[in-house]
Coordinates of C-alpha atoms in Angstrom, one line a residue:
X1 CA 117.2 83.2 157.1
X2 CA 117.9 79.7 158.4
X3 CA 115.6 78.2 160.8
X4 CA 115.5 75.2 162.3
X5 CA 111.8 73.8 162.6
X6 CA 110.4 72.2 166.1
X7 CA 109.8 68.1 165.7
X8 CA 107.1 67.1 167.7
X9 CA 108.2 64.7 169.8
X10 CA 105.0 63.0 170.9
X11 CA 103.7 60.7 168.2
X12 CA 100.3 59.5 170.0
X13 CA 99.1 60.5 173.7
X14 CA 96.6 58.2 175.2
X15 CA 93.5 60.1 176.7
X16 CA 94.7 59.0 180.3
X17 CA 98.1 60.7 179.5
X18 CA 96.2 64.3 178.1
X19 CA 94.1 64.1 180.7
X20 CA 96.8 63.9 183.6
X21 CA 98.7 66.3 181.8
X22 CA 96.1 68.7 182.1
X23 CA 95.4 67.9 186.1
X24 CA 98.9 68.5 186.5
X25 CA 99.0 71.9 185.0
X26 CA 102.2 70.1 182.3
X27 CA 102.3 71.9 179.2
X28 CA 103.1 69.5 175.8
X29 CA 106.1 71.9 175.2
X30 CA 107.6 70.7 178.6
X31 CA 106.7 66.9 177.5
X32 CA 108.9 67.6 174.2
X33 CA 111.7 69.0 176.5
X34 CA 111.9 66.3 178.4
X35 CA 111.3 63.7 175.6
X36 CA 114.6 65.7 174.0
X37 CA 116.6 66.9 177.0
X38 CA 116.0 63.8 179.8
X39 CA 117.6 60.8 180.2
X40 CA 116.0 57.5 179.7
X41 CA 115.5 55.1 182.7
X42 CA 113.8 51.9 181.1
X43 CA 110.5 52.8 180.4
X44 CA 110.9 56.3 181.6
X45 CA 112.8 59.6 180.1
X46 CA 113.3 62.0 183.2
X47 CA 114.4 65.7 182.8
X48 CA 115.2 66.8 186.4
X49 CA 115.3 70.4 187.4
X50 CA 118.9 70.0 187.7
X51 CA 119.7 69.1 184.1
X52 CA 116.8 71.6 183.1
X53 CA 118.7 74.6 184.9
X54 CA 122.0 73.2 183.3
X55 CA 120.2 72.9 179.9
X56 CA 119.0 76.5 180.3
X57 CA 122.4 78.0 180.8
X58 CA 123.9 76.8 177.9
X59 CA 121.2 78.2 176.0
X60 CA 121.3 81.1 177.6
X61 CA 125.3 81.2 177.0
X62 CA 124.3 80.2 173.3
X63 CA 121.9 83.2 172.9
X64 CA 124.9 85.9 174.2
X65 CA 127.0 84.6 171.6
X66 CA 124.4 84.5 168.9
X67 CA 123.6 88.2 169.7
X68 CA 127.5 88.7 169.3
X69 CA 127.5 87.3 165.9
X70 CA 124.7 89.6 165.2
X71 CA 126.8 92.4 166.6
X72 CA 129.3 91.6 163.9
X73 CA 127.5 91.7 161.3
X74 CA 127.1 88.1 160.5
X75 CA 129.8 85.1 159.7
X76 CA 130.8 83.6 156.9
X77 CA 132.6 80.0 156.6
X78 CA 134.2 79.2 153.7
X79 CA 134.1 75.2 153.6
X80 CA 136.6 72.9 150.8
X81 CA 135.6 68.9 151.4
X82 CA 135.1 69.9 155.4
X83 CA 137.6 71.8 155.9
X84 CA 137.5 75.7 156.9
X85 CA 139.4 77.8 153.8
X86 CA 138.5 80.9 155.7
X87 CA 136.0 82.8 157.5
X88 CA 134.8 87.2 157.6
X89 CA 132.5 89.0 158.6
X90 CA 129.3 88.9 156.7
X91 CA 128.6 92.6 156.2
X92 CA 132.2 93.3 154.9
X93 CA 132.0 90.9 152.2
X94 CA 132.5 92.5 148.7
X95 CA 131.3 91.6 145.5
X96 CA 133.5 94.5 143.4
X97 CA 136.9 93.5 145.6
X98 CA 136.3 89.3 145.3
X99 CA 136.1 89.7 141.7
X100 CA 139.3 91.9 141.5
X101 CA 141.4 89.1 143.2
X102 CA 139.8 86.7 140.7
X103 CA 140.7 88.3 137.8

C-alpha cells in the first residue's frame, strides 16, 4: 500500500503564536491547511471559508472516485518513457495468461 506521509508545515512557532492558538481554540492541523491550501498576501497566507468549502469538495469528489477504483478492483497503468501502453483492472490481472502471450 502507497501512502503519502503528512509534511509538517510549521518549522518553528513562537510561544506568542502557540499561545494565541490555543486562546483561539485553532488546531495546528488547521495551521498546516492553511499554510498548504491559502493564498499568500505579503506576509500573510489566508485560507478563507470559501476556498476551504471549495477545497473540501474536491476532496470529497476525490474520495467517491477513490472508492470507485476500490469498487473495481484496483488500476493498473502500464507506463513506456511517460507514456500510457495500457491500463486493467488490478484484480483481473493474470500471471498464467501474461506469460502465455509472452511465449
Amino acid at each position: 500500500m502507497v501512502t503519502k506521509q503528512k509534511e509538517a508545515h510549521i518549522v518553528e512557532i513562537t510561544t506568542h503564536a502557540d499561545t494565541r492558538l490555543n486562546q483561539r481554540g485553532i488546531k495546528k492541523a488547521y495551521l498546516n491547511l492553511a499554510l498548504e491550501h491559502g493564498a499568500p498576501e505579503g506576509d500573510k497566507i489566508i485560507l478563507s471559508a470559501k476556498d476551504a468549502c471549495s477545497r473540501a469538495n474536491e476532496l470529497r469528489s476525490e474520495a467517491k472516485e477513490l472508492d470507485a477504483v476500490a469498487t473495481k478492483g484496483g488500476i493498473t497503468a502500464v507506463m513506456c518513457n511517460g507514456t500510457l501502453v495500457t491500463a486493467y483492472r488490478t484484480d483481473s490481472f493474470s500471471v498464467s495468461a501474461a506469460k502465455k502471450v509472452r511465449s
